[in-house]
Amino acid sequence: MLKITPPFLRDGVSFLQIPPLTSSTMLPADEKALIEAFQSGDEFAFVSLYNRYKTQVYGFCVKMLGDKTLAQDVLQETFLRVYENRERLIKTSSFKSWVFTIARNQCLNQLRRSKRQVSLEDDVHGDPAPPVPQGQVAHLEKSEQVQLVNYFLDQLKDDYREVIILREYQNLSYAEIAAVTRSTLSAVKSRLFKARRKLASFMEPVLQQEQERVAAQRTP
Amino acid sequence: MTDPQPMGASSICTASWEAALNEYVDGELPMEAQPRLFAHLATCAPCRRTLEAVLAFRRMSRQEPLAVPPAADDAVFRRLDQVKQRAERVDRNARQRSLWTAPTPLSLGAAAMVAVVLFVVGLLVPMQLDEADSTALVSAGMERVEFEPAPAEAVYVFYPGLTVEATKLDAAAVPFRAP
């Protein structure tokens, strides 16, 4: 049963829009105390933890799903589960891994659902064409670079993509990635190694193309 | 950390060099192992290309700032508020529930079934006990000894002013026994 505590919304305004707390009501500074406060039912602690992790979780979901709307749904579901299952978190030190584990499971569920739908529509749409960079990689528009990177990520298998996202985008340590993906340290290293090898094989032609362009510009 | 091959074999690009390269990219390669990796990179073009590609991917992947839209924040807190309200309702209902509507470990049907079973057992057990009395249980190691009932003999019973004759067994008819 959920413990009854003050509402998240006050007159339709969420706590996010409430000005910072004064020193007398300041939340515990260190994260451990914050997590313990959250587990004992302090909703200010929950909001603070949400603000601390939402961008990372959202970024992970966007990259895993390749869709911002779906990512918002998964973000919502993730933090709802964090709130509801707070008593299940035994080690406060593993809060980050725990949140990412929930987000990852939600993403994988969503991907399974999407794949079922896509497999029905495959005959109609087929695979999207790879984006072709028109200039040097260094001089590509940001949006073009993002498009290219997202395309390469999309080409990776799910288990390669997740370790790359957790490492390259979310900066999780090997141990944290192992906890999130429920695997061993050596398995994480091996998957990162293979995923990077694959990414390098995608990137190398683009970089080579760039080098050839540079060489052509230098020759009169 | 995986130990790459010694310097003599540095021109041969092996999986262990690639592993060391990955650890270097992740900041996990110890300082003392880095000079050997750099020496290898100086002579190994494929490893250099891999490193350049990984770093280029990293640069490009940092180009997309991903911020949670305010609408998503509102949706999260609205949903949590709904969850809390539902929990409050459940708690309130639990408190207000009367004794008769309170959840019981047994359903009404199960309770009726138990009552019927107890009633039938209550009827059958005394009958079984009567039968059991007539055939007392005797274990294999015991010998059953039966006593012959004493033969009914005439007993003279005296009643004030009257003498009657009755058997000894007919106890109900005898108000008292003669000494």
XYZ file of C-alpha atoms in Angstrom:
399
model
C 0.000 0.000 0.000
C 1.287 3.435 -0.884
C 1.968 5.815 1.946
C -0.231 8.875 1.776
C 1.788 12.069 1.513
C 1.079 15.588 0.239
C 0.035 15.847 -3.416
C 2.432 16.427 -6.291
C 0.222 19.020 -7.808
C -0.855 22.050 -5.870
C -3.543 24.069 -7.628
C -2.470 22.490 -10.908
C 1.169 23.589 -10.508
C 3.817 20.897 -10.218
C 6.689 21.199 -7.750
C 9.017 21.822 -10.659
C 7.576 25.272 -10.991
C 7.804 26.037 -7.291
C 10.764 28.311 -6.438
C 13.826 26.748 -4.776
C 13.503 25.788 -1.131
C 14.874 28.034 1.584
C 17.732 26.842 3.735
C 15.417 25.811 6.574
C 13.558 23.375 4.344
C 16.540 22.470 2.147
C 16.717 18.866 1.002
C 19.583 16.700 2.236
C 22.670 17.627 0.247
C 24.128 14.216 -0.429
C 22.354 11.726 -2.603
C 22.333 8.895 -0.078
C 20.311 10.977 2.364
C 18.057 12.057 -0.478
C 17.364 8.461 -1.468
C 16.718 7.446 2.139
C 14.313 10.351 2.519
C 12.551 9.279 -0.669
C 12.256 5.710 0.612
C 10.695 6.937 3.831
C 8.018 8.726 1.816
C 9.416 12.244 1.376
C 8.018 13.503 -1.917
C 10.309 16.507 -2.077
C 13.163 14.001 -2.130
C 11.463 12.158 -4.966
C 11.038 15.343 -6.993
C 14.675 16.191 -6.385
C 15.787 12.758 -7.548
C 13.524 13.036 -10.580
C 15.110 16.363 -11.509
C 18.554 14.859 -11.046
C 18.011 11.826 -13.270
C 15.260 12.745 -15.718
C 17.572 14.097 -18.449
C 19.815 11.040 -18.372
C 16.896 8.627 -18.394
C 15.132 10.574 -21.130
C 18.322 10.680 -23.237
C 18.771 6.941 -22.812
C 15.164 6.299 -23.842
C 15.353 8.598 -26.879
C 18.488 6.853 -28.137
C 17.172 3.378 -27.403
C 13.787 3.970 -29.033
C 14.683 6.594 -31.642
C 11.416 8.365 -30.874
C 10.927 11.300 -28.510
C 7.213 10.727 -27.926
C 7.730 7.099 -26.985
C 10.671 8.153 -24.829
C 8.407 10.521 -22.876
C 5.951 7.681 -22.239
C 8.755 5.422 -21.049
C 10.176 8.194 -18.839
C 6.755 8.576 -17.232
C 6.371 4.821 -16.720
C 9.901 4.524 -15.336
C 9.493 7.132 -12.624
C 6.046 5.840 -11.760
C 7.598 2.446 -11.098
C 10.460 4.020 -9.164
C 7.888 5.733 -6.936
C 5.703 2.680 -6.484
C 8.547 0.222 -5.845
C 10.729 2.421 -3.656
C 10.592 -0.129 -0.832
C 12.244 -2.721 -3.065
C 15.445 -0.715 -3.398
C 17.736 -2.268 -0.809
C 21.079 -0.582 -1.525
C 20.837 3.169 -1.807
C 24.190 3.215 -3.588
C 22.695 1.417 -6.565
C 19.850 3.890 -7.132
C 21.196 5.065 -10.488
C 21.621 1.513 -11.774
C 18.154 0.649 -10.475
C 16.505 3.559 -12.304
C 18.334 2.712 -15.530
C 17.396 -0.965 -15.149
C 13.725 -0.022 -14.978
C 14.104 2.335 -17.945
C 15.940 -0.322 -19.938
C 13.247 -2.939 -19.274
C 10.569 -0.483 -20.325
C 12.509 0.368 -23.497
C 12.984 -3.303 -24.367
C 9.256 -3.941 -23.859
C 8.486 -0.983 -26.093
C 10.936 -2.187 -28.743
C 9.372 -5.658 -28.715
C 5.935 -4.096 -29.215
C 7.245 -1.834 -31.987
C 9.009 -4.703 -33.758
C 5.797 -6.676 -33.844
C 4.088 -3.706 -35.490
C 7.003 -3.009 -37.848
C 7.180 -6.626 -38.999
C 3.596 -6.268 -40.200
C 4.410 -3.035 -42.063
C 7.809 -4.114 -43.457
C 6.496 -4.985 -46.883
C 5.137 -1.477 -47.310
C 8.000 0.694 -45.984
C 11.252 -1.305 -45.976
C 14.485 0.005 -44.405
C 15.138 3.755 -44.488
C 18.010 4.867 -46.734
C 21.229 5.896 -44.949
C 21.778 9.652 -44.725
C 24.570 10.774 -47.074
C 26.802 13.531 -45.684
C 27.213 16.305 -48.259
C 30.289 17.961 -46.759
C 33.177 17.287 -44.383
C 32.175 15.596 -41.135
C 33.661 18.498 -39.185
C 31.611 20.952 -41.249
C 28.362 19.035 -41.245
C 25.375 20.753 -39.772
C 24.687 19.558 -36.243
C 21.387 18.123 -37.342
C 23.154 16.165 -40.111
C 25.682 14.774 -37.639
C 22.892 13.776 -35.277
C 21.006 12.137 -38.121
C 24.107 10.167 -39.149
C 24.896 9.048 -35.597
C 21.297 8.015 -34.999
C 21.308 6.024 -38.214
C 24.483 4.187 -37.159
C 23.046 3.511 -33.698
C 19.909 2.163 -35.284
C 21.993 -0.308 -37.281
C 23.382 -1.873 -34.096
C 21.806 -4.849 -32.353
C 19.793 -3.915 -29.250
C 22.364 -5.291 -26.804
C 25.212 -3.429 -28.544
C 23.211 -0.236 -28.770
C 22.339 -0.205 -25.082
C 25.951 -0.526 -23.897
C 27.091 2.193 -26.310
C 24.333 4.534 -25.120
C 24.988 3.832 -21.450
C 28.719 4.395 -21.899
C 28.970 7.130 -24.543
C 25.890 9.174 -23.723
C 25.173 8.468 -20.054
C 28.779 7.951 -18.940
C 28.006 4.923 -16.759
C 30.939 2.886 -15.477
C 31.499 -0.707 -16.575
C 30.167 -1.920 -13.212
C 27.034 0.207 -13.520
C 26.406 -1.012 -17.068
C 26.829 -4.597 -15.852
C 24.232 -3.974 -13.114
C 21.773 -2.360 -15.521
C 22.092 -5.035 -18.204
C 22.298 -7.875 -15.646
C 25.555 -9.159 -17.054
C 29.187 -9.524 -16.035
C 31.974 -6.967 -16.343
C 33.741 -9.053 -18.972
C 30.514 -9.374 -20.970
C 30.072 -5.586 -20.864
C 33.647 -4.999 -22.035
C 33.236 -7.546 -24.790
C 29.978 -6.022 -26.007
C 31.409 -2.502 -25.933
C 34.413 -3.736 -27.842
C 32.278 -5.366 -30.551
C 29.833 -2.468 -30.705
C 32.683 0.013 -31.208
C 34.242 -2.183 -33.858
C 30.901 -2.143 -35.680
C 30.523 1.622 -35.259
C 34.075 2.134 -36.498
C 33.249 0.121 -39.611
C 30.299 2.493 -40.228
C 32.325 5.606 -39.521
C 35.484 4.758 -41.458
C 34.021 5.234 -44.976
C 32.621 8.606 -43.905
C 35.987 9.679 -42.487
C 37.832 8.380 -45.537
C 35.481 10.301 -47.798
C 36.282 13.400 -45.783
C 40.041 12.838 -46.062
C 39.754 12.426 -49.835
C 37.805 15.697 -50.076
C 40.434 17.495 -48.025
C 43.198 16.061 -50.214
C 41.348 17.101 -53.392
C 40.914 20.665 -52.098
C 44.638 20.957 -51.335
C 45.746 19.879 -54.809
C 45.552 22.828 -57.280
C 42.885 -4.783 -17.546
C 43.833 -7.021 -20.435
C 47.550 -7.048 -20.946
C 48.426 -6.260 -24.543
C 51.231 -8.047 -26.285
C 54.857 -7.029 -25.610
C 56.445 -4.277 -27.677
C 58.109 -6.682 -30.067
C 54.775 -7.852 -31.364
C 53.193 -4.395 -31.452
C 53.040 -4.290 -35.214
C 50.562 -7.192 -35.175
C 47.099 -5.872 -34.398
C 45.424 -8.301 -32.009
C 42.190 -8.357 -30.045
C 44.099 -7.484 -26.887
C 45.305 -4.212 -28.450
C 41.746 -3.438 -29.442
C 40.639 -4.178 -25.890
C 43.329 -1.846 -24.549
C 42.178 0.785 -27.026
C 38.619 0.491 -25.704
C 39.790 0.814 -22.126
C 41.813 3.879 -23.076
C 38.765 5.446 -24.750
C 36.766 4.766 -21.584
C 39.474 6.145 -19.319
C 39.991 2.742 -17.728
C 43.509 2.005 -19.021
C 46.130 2.459 -16.268
C 48.696 5.199 -16.867
C 51.579 2.741 -16.945
C 49.980 0.822 -19.840
C 49.308 3.896 -21.962
C 52.833 4.428 -23.417
C 52.792 0.902 -24.825
C 49.398 1.519 -26.432
C 50.618 4.811 -27.973
C 53.676 3.025 -29.309
C 51.421 0.455 -30.897
C 49.156 3.134 -32.373
C 52.189 4.793 -33.944
C 52.819 1.662 -35.976
C 49.308 0.240 -36.491
C 47.162 2.076 -39.043
C 43.981 -0.045 -38.503
C 44.028 0.643 -34.756
C 44.593 4.341 -35.425
C 41.635 4.409 -37.813
C 39.471 2.644 -35.217
C 40.463 5.176 -32.572
C 39.739 8.096 -34.930
C 36.352 6.601 -35.846
C 35.366 6.033 -32.210
C 36.400 9.563 -31.238
C 34.592 11.040 -34.249
C 31.453 9.140 -33.256
C 31.798 10.494 -29.727
C 32.169 14.065 -30.993
C 29.149 13.716 -33.238
C 27.040 12.065 -30.537
C 27.518 15.083 -28.261
C 25.841 17.374 -30.787
C 22.315 16.576 -29.704
C 21.208 18.274 -26.498
C 18.314 16.274 -25.087
C 16.188 18.097 -22.570
C 12.983 16.777 -21.106
C 10.098 18.895 -22.422
C 8.082 20.645 -19.659
C 4.965 18.830 -20.874
C 6.645 15.517 -20.062
C 7.424 16.710 -16.523
C 3.811 17.732 -16.039
C 2.604 14.388 -17.376
C 4.828 12.493 -14.931
C 3.576 14.444 -11.913
C -0.041 14.324 -13.039
C 0.199 10.548 -13.362
C 1.823 10.235 -9.938
C -0.871 12.411 -8.440
C -3.508 10.062 -9.893
C -1.708 7.088 -8.355
C -1.661 8.802 -4.979
C -5.335 9.725 -5.155
C -6.217 6.129 -6.010
C -4.156 4.916 -3.049
C -5.860 7.432 -0.770
C -9.263 6.177 -1.934
C -8.269 2.581 -1.248
C -6.994 3.507 2.234
C -10.164 5.477 3.033
C -12.395 2.617 1.899
C -10.395 0.171 3.977
C -10.849 2.318 7.068
C -14.572 2.842 6.510
C -15.454 -0.770 5.741
C -17.859 -2.284 8.319
C -17.363 -5.649 10.004
C -19.756 -7.429 7.618
C -18.122 -6.063 4.474
C -14.590 -6.467 5.735
C -12.576 -9.002 3.799
C -12.598 -12.389 5.517
C -10.165 -15.235 5.097
C -13.142 -17.523 4.138
C -15.839 -16.762 1.611
C -19.487 -17.202 2.566
C -19.837 -20.330 0.414
C -16.729 -21.905 1.912
C -17.982 -21.129 5.407
C -21.367 -22.775 4.651
C -19.581 -25.821 3.274
C -17.465 -26.100 6.416
C -20.640 -25.840 8.583
C -22.357 -28.641 6.614
C -19.296 -30.870 6.892
C -19.082 -30.268 10.646
C -22.805 -31.050 11.030
C -22.514 -34.364 9.132
C -19.401 -35.316 11.070
C -21.220 -34.468 14.293
C -24.023 -36.863 13.317
C -21.799 -39.715 12.183
C -19.165 -39.738 14.910
C -21.446 -40.757 17.860
C -22.864 -43.627 15.751
C -19.388 -44.802 14.947
C -18.445 -44.597 18.617
C -21.428 -46.811 19.596
C -20.278 -49.441 17.146
C -16.735 -49.130 18.378
C -17.888 -49.754 21.970
C -19.361 -53.159 21.074
C -16.191 -54.274 19.310
C -13.449 -52.966 21.521
C -10.086 -52.687 19.929
C -7.743 -55.495 20.855
C -4.133 -55.463 19.796
C -2.381 -58.548 18.450
C -0.400 -58.999 21.627
C -3.416 -58.965 23.853
C -5.787 -61.802 24.620
C -9.452 -61.169 24.622
C -11.071 -62.455 27.748
C -14.815 -62.639 27.983
C -16.613 -63.119 31.200
C -19.660 -65.262 31.355
C -22.494 -63.237 32.759
C -23.559 -64.523 36.074
C -26.661 -66.706 35.733
C -29.799 -64.946 36.650
C -30.925 -66.271 39.910
C -33.906 -65.563 42.007
C -33.380 -62.793 44.426
C -35.780 -62.002 47.097
C -36.513 -58.400 47.400
C -38.318 -57.073 50.332
C -40.665 -54.230 50.063
C -42.322 -52.951 53.137
C -45.150 -55.297 53.705
C -44.601 -57.180 50.463
C -42.212 -59.803 49.125
C -41.566 -60.036 45.379
C -39.363 -62.252 43.274
C -37.136 -60.719 40.526
C -33.901 -61.451 38.692
C -30.657 -59.729 39.608
C -30.275 -58.200 36.114
C -33.609 -56.512 36.121
C -32.149 -53.583 37.991
C -34.716 -51.000 36.914
C -37.497 -52.891 38.527
C -35.618 -53.285 41.799
C -35.772 -50.295 44.051
C -33.131 -51.766 46.367
C -31.162 -54.944 46.654
C -31.459 -57.402 49.445
C -28.327 -57.676 51.554
